[in-house]
PDB file of C-alpha atoms in Angstrom:
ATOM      1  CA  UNK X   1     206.573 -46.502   0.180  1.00  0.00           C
ATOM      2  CA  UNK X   2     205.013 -49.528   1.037  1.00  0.00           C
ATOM      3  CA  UNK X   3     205.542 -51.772   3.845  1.00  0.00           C
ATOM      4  CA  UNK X   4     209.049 -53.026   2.773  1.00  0.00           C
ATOM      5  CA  UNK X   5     210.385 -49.632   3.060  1.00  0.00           C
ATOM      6  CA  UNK X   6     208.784 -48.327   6.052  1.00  0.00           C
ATOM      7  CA  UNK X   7     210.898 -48.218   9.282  1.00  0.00           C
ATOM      8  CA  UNK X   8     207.677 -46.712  11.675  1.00  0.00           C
ATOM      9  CA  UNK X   9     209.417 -43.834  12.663  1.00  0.00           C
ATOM     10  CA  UNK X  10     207.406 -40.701  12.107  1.00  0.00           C
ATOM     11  CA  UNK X  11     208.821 -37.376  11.030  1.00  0.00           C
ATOM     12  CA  UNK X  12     207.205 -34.051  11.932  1.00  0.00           C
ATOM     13  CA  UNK X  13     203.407 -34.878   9.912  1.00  0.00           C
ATOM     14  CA  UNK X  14     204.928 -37.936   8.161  1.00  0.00           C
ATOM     15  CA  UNK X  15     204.029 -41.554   9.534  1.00  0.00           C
ATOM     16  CA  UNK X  16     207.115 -44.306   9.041  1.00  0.00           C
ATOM     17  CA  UNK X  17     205.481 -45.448   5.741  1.00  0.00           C
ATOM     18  CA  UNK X  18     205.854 -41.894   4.175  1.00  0.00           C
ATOM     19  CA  UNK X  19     209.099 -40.246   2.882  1.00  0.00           C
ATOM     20  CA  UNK X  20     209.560 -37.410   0.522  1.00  0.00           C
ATOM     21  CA  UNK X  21     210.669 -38.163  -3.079  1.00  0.00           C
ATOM     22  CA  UNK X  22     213.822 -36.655  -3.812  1.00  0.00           C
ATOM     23  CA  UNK X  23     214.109 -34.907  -6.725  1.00  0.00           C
ATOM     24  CA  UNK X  24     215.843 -37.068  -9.676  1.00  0.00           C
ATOM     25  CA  UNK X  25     217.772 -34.188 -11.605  1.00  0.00           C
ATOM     26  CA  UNK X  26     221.168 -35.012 -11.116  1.00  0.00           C
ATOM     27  CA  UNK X  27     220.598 -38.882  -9.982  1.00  0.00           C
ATOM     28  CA  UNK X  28     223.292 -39.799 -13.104  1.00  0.00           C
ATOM     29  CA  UNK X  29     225.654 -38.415 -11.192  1.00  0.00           C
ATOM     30  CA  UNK X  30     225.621 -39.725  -7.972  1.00  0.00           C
ATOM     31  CA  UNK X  31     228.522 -42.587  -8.654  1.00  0.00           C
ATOM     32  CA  UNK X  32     230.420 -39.800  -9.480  1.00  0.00           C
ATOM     33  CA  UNK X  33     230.015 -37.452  -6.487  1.00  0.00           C
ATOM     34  CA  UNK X  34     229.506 -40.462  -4.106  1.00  0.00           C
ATOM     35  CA  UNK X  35     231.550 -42.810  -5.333  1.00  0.00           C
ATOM     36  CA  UNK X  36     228.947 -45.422  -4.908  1.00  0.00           C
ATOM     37  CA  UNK X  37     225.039 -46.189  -6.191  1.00  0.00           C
ATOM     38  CA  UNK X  38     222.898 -46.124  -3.092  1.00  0.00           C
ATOM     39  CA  UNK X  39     219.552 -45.304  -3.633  1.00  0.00           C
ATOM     40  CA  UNK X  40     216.192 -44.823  -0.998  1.00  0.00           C
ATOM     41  CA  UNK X  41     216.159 -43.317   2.129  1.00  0.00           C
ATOM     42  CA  UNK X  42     218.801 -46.216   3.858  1.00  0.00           C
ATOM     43  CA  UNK X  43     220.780 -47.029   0.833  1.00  0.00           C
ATOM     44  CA  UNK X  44     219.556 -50.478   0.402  1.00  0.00           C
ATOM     45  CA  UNK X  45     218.938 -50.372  -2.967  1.00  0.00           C
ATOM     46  CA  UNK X  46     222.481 -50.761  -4.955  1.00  0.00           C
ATOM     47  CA  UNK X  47     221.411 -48.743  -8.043  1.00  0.00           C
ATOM     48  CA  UNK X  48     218.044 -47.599 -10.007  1.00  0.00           C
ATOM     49  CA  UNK X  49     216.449 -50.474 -10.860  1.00  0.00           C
ATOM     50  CA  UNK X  50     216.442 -51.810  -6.849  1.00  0.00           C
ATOM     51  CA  UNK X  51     215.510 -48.716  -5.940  1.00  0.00           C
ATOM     52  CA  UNK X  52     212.388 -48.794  -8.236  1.00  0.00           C
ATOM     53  CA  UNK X  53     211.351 -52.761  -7.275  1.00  0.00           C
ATOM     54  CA  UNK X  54     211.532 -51.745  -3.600  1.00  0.00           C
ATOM     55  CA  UNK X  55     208.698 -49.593  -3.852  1.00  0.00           C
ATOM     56  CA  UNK X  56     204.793 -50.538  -2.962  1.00  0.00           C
ATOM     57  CA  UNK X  57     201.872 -48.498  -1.572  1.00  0.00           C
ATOM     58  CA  UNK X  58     201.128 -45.525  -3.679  1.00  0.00           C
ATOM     59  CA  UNK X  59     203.937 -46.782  -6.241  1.00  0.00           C
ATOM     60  CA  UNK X  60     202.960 -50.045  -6.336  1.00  0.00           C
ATOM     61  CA  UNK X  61     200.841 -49.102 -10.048  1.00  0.00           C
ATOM     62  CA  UNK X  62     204.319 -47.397 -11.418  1.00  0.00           C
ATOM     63  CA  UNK X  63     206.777 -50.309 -10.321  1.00  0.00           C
ATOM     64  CA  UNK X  64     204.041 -53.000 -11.931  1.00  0.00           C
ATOM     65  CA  UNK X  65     204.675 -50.527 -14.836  1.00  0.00           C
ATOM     66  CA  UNK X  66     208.272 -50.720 -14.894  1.00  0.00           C
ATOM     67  CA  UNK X  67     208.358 -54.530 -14.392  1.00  0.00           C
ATOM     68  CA  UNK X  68     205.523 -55.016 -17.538  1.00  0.00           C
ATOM     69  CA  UNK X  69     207.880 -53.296 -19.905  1.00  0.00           C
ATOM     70  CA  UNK X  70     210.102 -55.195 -22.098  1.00  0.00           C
ATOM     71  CA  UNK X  71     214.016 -55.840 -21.030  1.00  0.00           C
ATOM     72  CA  UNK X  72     214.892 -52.899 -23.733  1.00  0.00           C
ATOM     73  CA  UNK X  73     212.452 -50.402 -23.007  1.00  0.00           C
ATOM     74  CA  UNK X  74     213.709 -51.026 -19.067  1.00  0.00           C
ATOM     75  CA  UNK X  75     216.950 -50.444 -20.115  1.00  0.00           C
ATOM     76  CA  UNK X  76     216.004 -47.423 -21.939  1.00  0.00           C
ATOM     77  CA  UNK X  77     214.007 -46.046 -18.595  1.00  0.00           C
ATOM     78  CA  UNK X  78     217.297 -46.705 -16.504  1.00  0.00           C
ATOM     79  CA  UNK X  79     219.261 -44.790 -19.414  1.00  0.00           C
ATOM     80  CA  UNK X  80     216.786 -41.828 -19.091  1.00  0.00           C
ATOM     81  CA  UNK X  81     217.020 -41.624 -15.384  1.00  0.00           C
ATOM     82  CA  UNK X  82     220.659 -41.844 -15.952  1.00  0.00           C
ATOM     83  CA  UNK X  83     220.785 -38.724 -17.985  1.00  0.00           C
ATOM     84  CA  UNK X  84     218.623 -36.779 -15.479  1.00  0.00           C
TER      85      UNK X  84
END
């Protein structure tokens, strides 16, 4: 997760910089069940794109990813993870 995200508390043989990744099939719908787009483990991040700049440590190489792309092919990535 990086340090931005971690909140030191361990969990069972996870440290408080480690969180599973939930799975992202049905992550289109969550406005729609929820009512609302909060994303990460403490809902800080309003929607997808948040939730992807938040990230560091073992993400930090995929986030750099996402931020190198073009505006359009960002959009596109959102629109994909929409679908899911």
């Amino acid at each position: 997760m990086g340090e931005e995200l971690a909140d030191d508390r361990p969990d069972f043989v996870a440290n408080g910089r480690e969180w599973r990744t939930q799975p992202l099939w049905g992550i289109g719908l969550i406005a729609t069940v929820n009512d609302h787009t909060f994303f990460l483990h403490d809902g800080r991040a309003r929607n997808i794109e948040e939730a992807i700049l938040w990230h560091g440590g073992e993400a930090e190489s995929s986030k750099q990813g996402f931020v190198n792309l073009e505006k359009e092919q960002r959009g596109q990535l959102i629109d994909f993870i929409n679908s899911l």
